[in-house]
Amino acid sequence: MVKEEDLKFSARTWSRVSYFKQKKFVAMIPDLEEIGIRSIAMGAESGSQKMLDYMAKDIKVEEITLAAKALAGTKILARFSFM
């Protein structure tokens, strides 16, 4: 709808880092960039797999890295929260 109506805006959004292992989600990144998404915030919480498992985050350190790499080179800023 944003493309169809040629709407112009700038927005920030939240996502799970685990979404970046889904090909459909990664394929949407150029579209998200085009419609005005400027940052995606994600709860990484820790760079230690041991701590992520302890906190029951249900994510892998590799997924955090994958998310950062997927957004590198785009106009979308990857924002991560840590405990």
PDB file of N, CA and C in Angstrom:
ATOM      1  N   MET A   1       0.821  -1.185   0.000  1.00  0.00           N
ATOM      2  CA  MET A   1       0.000   0.000   0.000  1.00  0.00           C
ATOM      3  C   MET A   1       0.871   1.257   0.000  1.00  0.00           C
ATOM      4  N   VAL A   2       1.973   1.217   0.749  1.00  0.00           N
ATOM      5  CA  VAL A   2       2.858   2.388   0.801  1.00  0.00           C
ATOM      6  C   VAL A   2       3.384   2.706  -0.592  1.00  0.00           C
ATOM      7  N   LYS A   3       3.798   1.672  -1.325  1.00  0.00           N
ATOM      8  CA  LYS A   3       4.284   1.888  -2.691  1.00  0.00           C
ATOM      9  C   LYS A   3       3.157   2.332  -3.616  1.00  0.00           C
ATOM     10  N   GLU A   4       2.003   1.664  -3.527  1.00  0.00           N
ATOM     11  CA  GLU A   4       0.872   1.983  -4.397  1.00  0.00           C
ATOM     12  C   GLU A   4       0.421   3.432  -4.236  1.00  0.00           C
ATOM     13  N   GLU A   5       0.389   3.901  -3.004  1.00  0.00           N
ATOM     14  CA  GLU A   5      -0.064   5.268  -2.720  1.00  0.00           C
ATOM     15  C   GLU A   5       1.070   6.286  -2.798  1.00  0.00           C
ATOM     16  N   ASP A   6       2.294   5.796  -3.048  1.00  0.00           N
ATOM     17  CA  ASP A   6       3.489   6.648  -3.117  1.00  0.00           C
ATOM     18  C   ASP A   6       3.622   7.519  -1.852  1.00  0.00           C
ATOM     19  N   LEU A   7       3.406   6.878  -0.703  1.00  0.00           N
ATOM     20  CA  LEU A   7       3.512   7.580   0.568  1.00  0.00           C
ATOM     21  C   LEU A   7       4.979   7.791   0.914  1.00  0.00           C
ATOM     22  N   LYS A   8       5.294   8.905   1.518  1.00  0.00           N
ATOM     23  CA  LYS A   8       6.667   9.236   1.908  1.00  0.00           C
ATOM     24  C   LYS A   8       6.730   9.390   3.425  1.00  0.00           C
ATOM     25  N   PHE A   9       7.584   8.620   4.061  1.00  0.00           N
ATOM     26  CA  PHE A   9       7.761   8.752   5.499  1.00  0.00           C
ATOM     27  C   PHE A   9       9.088   8.111   5.891  1.00  0.00           C
ATOM     28  N   SER A  10       9.454   8.325   7.118  1.00  0.00           N
ATOM     29  CA  SER A  10      10.652   7.726   7.690  1.00  0.00           C
ATOM     30  C   SER A  10      10.217   7.050   8.985  1.00  0.00           C
ATOM     31  N   ALA A  11      10.621   5.804   9.171  1.00  0.00           N
ATOM     32  CA  ALA A  11      10.140   5.072  10.341  1.00  0.00           C
ATOM     33  C   ALA A  11      11.224   4.172  10.910  1.00  0.00           C
ATOM     34  N   ARG A  12      11.041   3.844  12.192  1.00  0.00           N
ATOM     35  CA  ARG A  12      11.876   2.856  12.871  1.00  0.00           C
ATOM     36  C   ARG A  12      10.961   1.716  13.286  1.00  0.00           C
ATOM     37  N   THR A  13      11.512   0.514  13.342  1.00  0.00           N
ATOM     38  CA  THR A  13      10.703  -0.634  13.723  1.00  0.00           C
ATOM     39  C   THR A  13      11.530  -1.606  14.560  1.00  0.00           C
ATOM     40  N   TRP A  14      10.864  -2.578  15.130  1.00  0.00           N
ATOM     41  CA  TRP A  14      11.501  -3.632  15.914  1.00  0.00           C
ATOM     42  C   TRP A  14      11.367  -4.954  15.179  1.00  0.00           C
ATOM     43  N   SER A  15      12.314  -5.846  15.420  1.00  0.00           N
ATOM     44  CA  SER A  15      12.273  -7.178  14.831  1.00  0.00           C
ATOM     45  C   SER A  15      13.023  -8.138  15.744  1.00  0.00           C
ATOM     46  N   ARG A  16      12.806  -9.416  15.548  1.00  0.00           N
ATOM     47  CA  ARG A  16      13.625 -10.432  16.218  1.00  0.00           C
ATOM     48  C   ARG A  16      14.802 -10.747  15.304  1.00  0.00           C
ATOM     49  N   VAL A  17      15.981 -10.957  15.890  1.00  0.00           N
ATOM     50  CA  VAL A  17      17.138 -11.299  15.062  1.00  0.00           C
ATOM     51  C   VAL A  17      16.919 -12.613  14.328  1.00  0.00           C
ATOM     52  N   SER A  18      16.130 -13.504  14.891  1.00  0.00           N
ATOM     53  CA  SER A  18      15.896 -14.803  14.247  1.00  0.00           C
ATOM     54  C   SER A  18      15.162 -14.666  12.914  1.00  0.00           C
ATOM     55  N   TYR A  19      14.462 -13.558  12.676  1.00  0.00           N
ATOM     56  CA  TYR A  19      13.777 -13.373  11.403  1.00  0.00           C
ATOM     57  C   TYR A  19      14.760 -13.292  10.233  1.00  0.00           C
ATOM     58  N   PHE A  20      15.987 -12.854  10.516  1.00  0.00           N
ATOM     59  CA  PHE A  20      16.959 -12.655   9.447  1.00  0.00           C
ATOM     60  C   PHE A  20      17.488 -13.964   8.861  1.00  0.00           C
ATOM     61  N   LYS A  21      17.141 -15.090   9.461  1.00  0.00           N
ATOM     62  CA  LYS A  21      17.507 -16.372   8.859  1.00  0.00           C
ATOM     63  C   LYS A  21      16.429 -16.855   7.893  1.00  0.00           C
ATOM     64  N   GLN A  22      15.330 -16.112   7.803  1.00  0.00           N
ATOM     65  CA  GLN A  22      14.245 -16.448   6.883  1.00  0.00           C
ATOM     66  C   GLN A  22      14.466 -15.717   5.552  1.00  0.00           C
ATOM     67  N   LYS A  23      14.543 -16.477   4.478  1.00  0.00           N
ATOM     68  CA  LYS A  23      14.814 -15.895   3.160  1.00  0.00           C
ATOM     69  C   LYS A  23      13.757 -14.870   2.756  1.00  0.00           C
ATOM     70  N   LYS A  24      12.495 -15.134   3.099  1.00  0.00           N
ATOM     71  CA  LYS A  24      11.420 -14.192   2.755  1.00  0.00           C
ATOM     72  C   LYS A  24      11.633 -12.840   3.441  1.00  0.00           C
ATOM     73  N   PHE A  25      12.067 -12.879   4.705  1.00  0.00           N
ATOM     74  CA  PHE A  25      12.292 -11.636   5.444  1.00  0.00           C
ATOM     75  C   PHE A  25      13.457 -10.862   4.841  1.00  0.00           C
ATOM     76  N   VAL A  26      14.555 -11.538   4.579  1.00  0.00           N
ATOM     77  CA  VAL A  26      15.743 -10.887   4.001  1.00  0.00           C
ATOM     78  C   VAL A  26      15.408 -10.315   2.623  1.00  0.00           C
ATOM     79  N   ALA A  27      14.585 -11.011   1.859  1.00  0.00           N
ATOM     80  CA  ALA A  27      14.193 -10.531   0.532  1.00  0.00           C
ATOM     81  C   ALA A  27      13.388  -9.239   0.614  1.00  0.00           C
ATOM     82  N   MET A  28      12.746  -8.977   1.758  1.00  0.00           N
ATOM     83  CA  MET A  28      11.952  -7.752   1.936  1.00  0.00           C
ATOM     84  C   MET A  28      12.799  -6.524   2.275  1.00  0.00           C
ATOM     85  N   ILE A  29      14.063  -6.725   2.647  1.00  0.00           N
ATOM     86  CA  ILE A  29      14.885  -5.606   3.109  1.00  0.00           C
ATOM     87  C   ILE A  29      14.957  -4.466   2.094  1.00  0.00           C
ATOM     88  N   PRO A  30      15.193  -4.723   0.799  1.00  0.00           N
ATOM     89  CA  PRO A  30      15.181  -3.595  -0.150  1.00  0.00           C
ATOM     90  C   PRO A  30      13.852  -2.846  -0.184  1.00  0.00           C
ATOM     91  N   ASP A  31      12.748  -3.576  -0.061  1.00  0.00           N
ATOM     92  CA  ASP A  31      11.434  -2.929  -0.029  1.00  0.00           C
ATOM     93  C   ASP A  31      11.262  -2.093   1.233  1.00  0.00           C
ATOM     94  N   LEU A  32      11.705  -2.614   2.365  1.00  0.00           N
ATOM     95  CA  LEU A  32      11.626  -1.857   3.624  1.00  0.00           C
ATOM     96  C   LEU A  32      12.429  -0.567   3.521  1.00  0.00           C
ATOM     97  N   GLU A  33      13.602  -0.676   2.927  1.00  0.00           N
ATOM     98  CA  GLU A  33      14.454   0.504   2.728  1.00  0.00           C
ATOM     99  C   GLU A  33      13.755   1.513   1.811  1.00  0.00           C
ATOM    100  N   GLU A  34      13.176   1.029   0.743  1.00  0.00           N
ATOM    101  CA  GLU A  34      12.518   1.896  -0.238  1.00  0.00           C
ATOM    102  C   GLU A  34      11.322   2.641   0.350  1.00  0.00           C
ATOM    103  N   ILE A  35      10.551   1.992   1.223  1.00  0.00           N
ATOM    104  CA  ILE A  35       9.361   2.659   1.760  1.00  0.00           C
ATOM    105  C   ILE A  35       9.659   3.571   2.941  1.00  0.00           C
ATOM    106  N   GLY A  36      10.904   3.588   3.421  1.00  0.00           N
ATOM    107  CA  GLY A  36      11.258   4.558   4.453  1.00  0.00           C
ATOM    108  C   GLY A  36      11.646   4.005   5.812  1.00  0.00           C
ATOM    109  N   ILE A  37      11.830   2.711   5.933  1.00  0.00           N
ATOM    110  CA  ILE A  37      12.314   2.168   7.207  1.00  0.00           C
ATOM    111  C   ILE A  37      13.778   2.580   7.349  1.00  0.00           C
ATOM    112  N   ARG A  38      14.107   3.250   8.435  1.00  0.00           N
ATOM    113  CA  ARG A  38      15.458   3.787   8.622  1.00  0.00           C
ATOM    114  C   ARG A  38      16.247   3.068   9.697  1.00  0.00           C
ATOM    115  N   SER A  39      15.576   2.337  10.571  1.00  0.00           N
ATOM    116  CA  SER A  39      16.303   1.523  11.548  1.00  0.00           C
ATOM    117  C   SER A  39      15.430   0.358  11.999  1.00  0.00           C
ATOM    118  N   ILE A  40      16.109  -0.734  12.306  1.00  0.00           N
ATOM    119  CA  ILE A  40      15.436  -1.903  12.869  1.00  0.00           C
ATOM    120  C   ILE A  40      16.146  -2.230  14.170  1.00  0.00           C
ATOM    121  N   ALA A  41      15.403  -2.174  15.262  1.00  0.00           N
ATOM    122  CA  ALA A  41      15.952  -2.474  16.585  1.00  0.00           C
ATOM    123  C   ALA A  41      15.673  -3.932  16.924  1.00  0.00           C
ATOM    124  N   MET A  42      16.656  -4.557  17.540  1.00  0.00           N
ATOM    125  CA  MET A  42      16.541  -5.974  17.892  1.00  0.00           C
ATOM    126  C   MET A  42      17.122  -6.204  19.280  1.00  0.00           C
ATOM    127  N   GLY A  43      16.569  -7.136  20.005  1.00  0.00           N
ATOM    128  CA  GLY A  43      17.078  -7.488  21.325  1.00  0.00           C
ATOM    129  C   GLY A  43      18.139  -8.567  21.232  1.00  0.00           C
ATOM    130  N   ALA A  44      19.390  -8.171  21.133  1.00  0.00           N
ATOM    131  CA  ALA A  44      20.490  -9.141  21.082  1.00  0.00           C
ATOM    132  C   ALA A  44      20.814  -9.640  22.497  1.00  0.00           C
ATOM    133  N   GLU A  45      20.776  -8.748  23.440  1.00  0.00           N
ATOM    134  CA  GLU A  45      20.981  -9.004  24.875  1.00  0.00           C
ATOM    135  C   GLU A  45      22.405  -9.396  25.259  1.00  0.00           C
ATOM    136  N   SER A  46      23.083 -10.242  24.467  1.00  0.00           N
ATOM    137  CA  SER A  46      24.445 -10.664  24.820  1.00  0.00           C
ATOM    138  C   SER A  46      25.145 -11.189  23.571  1.00  0.00           C
ATOM    139  N   GLY A  47      26.459 -11.123  23.577  1.00  0.00           N
ATOM    140  CA  GLY A  47      27.265 -11.718  22.513  1.00  0.00           C
ATOM    141  C   GLY A  47      27.762 -13.098  22.901  1.00  0.00           C
ATOM    142  N   SER A  48      27.315 -13.593  24.034  1.00  0.00           N
ATOM    143  CA  SER A  48      27.722 -14.901  24.543  1.00  0.00           C
ATOM    144  C   SER A  48      26.580 -15.893  24.381  1.00  0.00           C
ATOM    145  N   GLN A  49      26.849 -16.982  23.669  1.00  0.00           N
ATOM    146  CA  GLN A  49      25.805 -17.988  23.491  1.00  0.00           C
ATOM    147  C   GLN A  49      25.391 -18.589  24.830  1.00  0.00           C
ATOM    148  N   LYS A  50      26.361 -18.735  25.733  1.00  0.00           N
ATOM    149  CA  LYS A  50      26.061 -19.282  27.053  1.00  0.00           C
ATOM    150  C   LYS A  50      25.033 -18.405  27.777  1.00  0.00           C
ATOM    151  N   MET A  51      25.212 -17.086  27.714  1.00  0.00           N
ATOM    152  CA  MET A  51      24.271 -16.167  28.371  1.00  0.00           C
ATOM    153  C   MET A  51      22.917 -16.154  27.660  1.00  0.00           C
ATOM    154  N   LEU A  52      22.923 -16.185  26.337  1.00  0.00           N
ATOM    155  CA  LEU A  52      21.657 -16.227  25.597  1.00  0.00           C
ATOM    156  C   LEU A  52      20.857 -17.466  25.969  1.00  0.00           C
ATOM    157  N   ASP A  53      21.544 -18.600  26.096  1.00  0.00           N
ATOM    158  CA  ASP A  53      20.869 -19.830  26.511  1.00  0.00           C
ATOM    159  C   ASP A  53      20.352 -19.722  27.940  1.00  0.00           C
ATOM    160  N   TYR A  54      21.154 -19.135  28.823  1.00  0.00           N
ATOM    161  CA  TYR A  54      20.760 -18.960  30.223  1.00  0.00           C
ATOM    162  C   TYR A  54      19.502 -18.088  30.323  1.00  0.00           C
ATOM    163  N   MET A  55      19.438 -17.036  29.499  1.00  0.00           N
ATOM    164  CA  MET A  55      18.290 -16.127  29.507  1.00  0.00           C
ATOM    165  C   MET A  55      17.109 -16.686  28.709  1.00  0.00           C
ATOM    166  N   ALA A  56      17.298 -17.838  28.103  1.00  0.00           N
ATOM    167  CA  ALA A  56      16.261 -18.476  27.273  1.00  0.00           C
ATOM    168  C   ALA A  56      15.783 -17.541  26.161  1.00  0.00           C
ATOM    169  N   LYS A  57      16.733 -16.871  25.507  1.00  0.00           N
ATOM    170  CA  LYS A  57      16.401 -15.924  24.431  1.00  0.00           C
ATOM    171  C   LYS A  57      15.954 -16.619  23.148  1.00  0.00           C
ATOM    172  N   ASP A  58      16.278 -17.894  23.010  1.00  0.00           N
ATOM    173  CA  ASP A  58      15.908 -18.662  21.824  1.00  0.00           C
ATOM    174  C   ASP A  58      16.482 -18.049  20.542  1.00  0.00           C
ATOM    175  N   ILE A  59      17.710 -17.508  20.647  1.00  0.00           N
ATOM    176  CA  ILE A  59      18.440 -17.014  19.480  1.00  0.00           C
ATOM    177  C   ILE A  59      19.884 -17.480  19.579  1.00  0.00           C
ATOM    178  N   LYS A  60      20.571 -17.416  18.466  1.00  0.00           N
ATOM    179  CA  LYS A  60      21.980 -17.792  18.396  1.00  0.00           C
ATOM    180  C   LYS A  60      22.810 -16.553  18.097  1.00  0.00           C
ATOM    181  N   VAL A  61      24.052 -16.532  18.576  1.00  0.00           N
ATOM    182  CA  VAL A  61      24.960 -15.419  18.299  1.00  0.00           C
ATOM    183  C   VAL A  61      25.089 -15.230  16.788  1.00  0.00           C
ATOM    184  N   GLU A  62      25.108 -16.328  16.047  1.00  0.00           N
ATOM    185  CA  GLU A  62      25.226 -16.253  14.592  1.00  0.00           C
ATOM    186  C   GLU A  62      24.064 -15.487  13.965  1.00  0.00           C
ATOM    187  N   GLU A  63      22.888 -15.574  14.581  1.00  0.00           N
ATOM    188  CA  GLU A  63      21.725 -14.849  14.065  1.00  0.00           C
ATOM    189  C   GLU A  63      21.884 -13.344  14.254  1.00  0.00           C
ATOM    190  N   ILE A  64      22.514 -12.950  15.342  1.00  0.00           N
ATOM    191  CA  ILE A  64      22.786 -11.529  15.586  1.00  0.00           C
ATOM    192  C   ILE A  64      23.718 -11.006  14.497  1.00  0.00           C
ATOM    193  N   THR A  65      24.770 -11.762  14.231  1.00  0.00           N
ATOM    194  CA  THR A  65      25.727 -11.385  13.185  1.00  0.00           C
ATOM    195  C   THR A  65      25.049 -11.359  11.824  1.00  0.00           C
ATOM    196  N   LEU A  66      24.205 -12.340  11.541  1.00  0.00           N
ATOM    197  CA  LEU A  66      23.480 -12.415  10.276  1.00  0.00           C
ATOM    198  C   LEU A  66      22.594 -11.183  10.082  1.00  0.00           C
ATOM    199  N   ALA A  67      21.932 -10.753  11.143  1.00  0.00           N
ATOM    200  CA  ALA A  67      21.077  -9.566  11.062  1.00  0.00           C
ATOM    201  C   ALA A  67      21.901  -8.326  10.736  1.00  0.00           C
ATOM    202  N   ALA A  68      23.038  -8.169  11.397  1.00  0.00           N
ATOM    203  CA  ALA A  68      23.905  -7.013  11.146  1.00  0.00           C
ATOM    204  C   ALA A  68      24.414  -7.025   9.701  1.00  0.00           C
ATOM    205  N   LYS A  69      24.819  -8.182   9.227  1.00  0.00           N
ATOM    206  CA  LYS A  69      25.327  -8.290   7.858  1.00  0.00           C
ATOM    207  C   LYS A  69      24.226  -8.044   6.827  1.00  0.00           C
ATOM    208  N   ALA A  70      23.012  -8.493   7.110  1.00  0.00           N
ATOM    209  CA  ALA A  70      21.894  -8.313   6.171  1.00  0.00           C
ATOM    210  C   ALA A  70      21.564  -6.835   5.977  1.00  0.00           C
ATOM    211  N   LEU A  71      21.781  -6.025   7.010  1.00  0.00           N
ATOM    212  CA  LEU A  71      21.458  -4.601   6.923  1.00  0.00           C
ATOM    213  C   LEU A  71      22.660  -3.740   6.530  1.00  0.00           C
ATOM    214  N   ALA A  72      23.850  -4.312   6.574  1.00  0.00           N
ATOM    215  CA  ALA A  72      25.049  -3.568   6.170  1.00  0.00           C
ATOM    216  C   ALA A  72      24.933  -3.193   4.696  1.00  0.00           C
ATOM    217  N   GLY A  73      25.304  -1.984   4.372  1.00  0.00           N
ATOM    218  CA  GLY A  73      25.229  -1.533   2.990  1.00  0.00           C
ATOM    219  C   GLY A  73      23.860  -1.019   2.581  1.00  0.00           C
ATOM    220  N   THR A  74      22.930  -0.998   3.516  1.00  0.00           N
ATOM    221  CA  THR A  74      21.612  -0.415   3.244  1.00  0.00           C
ATOM    222  C   THR A  74      21.510   0.904   4.004  1.00  0.00           C
ATOM    223  N   LYS A  75      20.423   1.600   3.795  1.00  0.00           N
ATOM    224  CA  LYS A  75      20.161   2.826   4.553  1.00  0.00           C
ATOM    225  C   LYS A  75      19.498   2.520   5.890  1.00  0.00           C
ATOM    226  N   ILE A  76      19.291   1.240   6.175  1.00  0.00           N
ATOM    227  CA  ILE A  76      18.630   0.829   7.422  1.00  0.00           C
ATOM    228  C   ILE A  76      19.685   0.560   8.482  1.00  0.00           C
ATOM    229  N   LEU A  77      19.595   1.266   9.579  1.00  0.00           N
ATOM    230  CA  LEU A  77      20.512   1.113  10.691  1.00  0.00           C
ATOM    231  C   LEU A  77      20.088  -0.067  11.555  1.00  0.00           C
ATOM    232  N   ALA A  78      21.017  -0.976  11.802  1.00  0.00           N
ATOM    233  CA  ALA A  78      20.755  -2.096  12.714  1.00  0.00           C
ATOM    234  C   ALA A  78      21.029  -1.606  14.131  1.00  0.00           C
ATOM    235  N   ARG A  79      20.021  -1.684  15.002  1.00  0.00           N
ATOM    236  CA  ARG A  79      20.163  -1.257  16.403  1.00  0.00           C
ATOM    237  C   ARG A  79      19.939  -2.475  17.288  1.00  0.00           C
ATOM    238  N   PHE A  80      20.870  -2.719  18.193  1.00  0.00           N
ATOM    239  CA  PHE A  80      20.776  -3.864  19.078  1.00  0.00           C
ATOM    240  C   PHE A  80      20.748  -3.409  20.538  1.00  0.00           C
ATOM    241  N   SER A  81      19.887  -4.025  21.324  1.00  0.00           N
ATOM    242  CA  SER A  81      19.879  -3.756  22.767  1.00  0.00           C
ATOM    243  C   SER A  81      20.625  -4.890  23.472  1.00  0.00           C
ATOM    244  N   PHE A  82      21.365  -4.527  24.499  1.00  0.00           N
ATOM    245  CA  PHE A  82      22.138  -5.478  25.283  1.00  0.00           C
ATOM    246  C   PHE A  82      21.845  -5.286  26.755  1.00  0.00           C
ATOM    247  N   MET A  83      21.919  -6.376  27.512  1.00  0.00           N
ATOM    248  CA  MET A  83      21.736  -6.297  28.966  1.00  0.00           C
ATOM    249  C   MET A  83      23.090  -6.126  29.613  1.00  0.00           C
TER     250      MET A  83
END
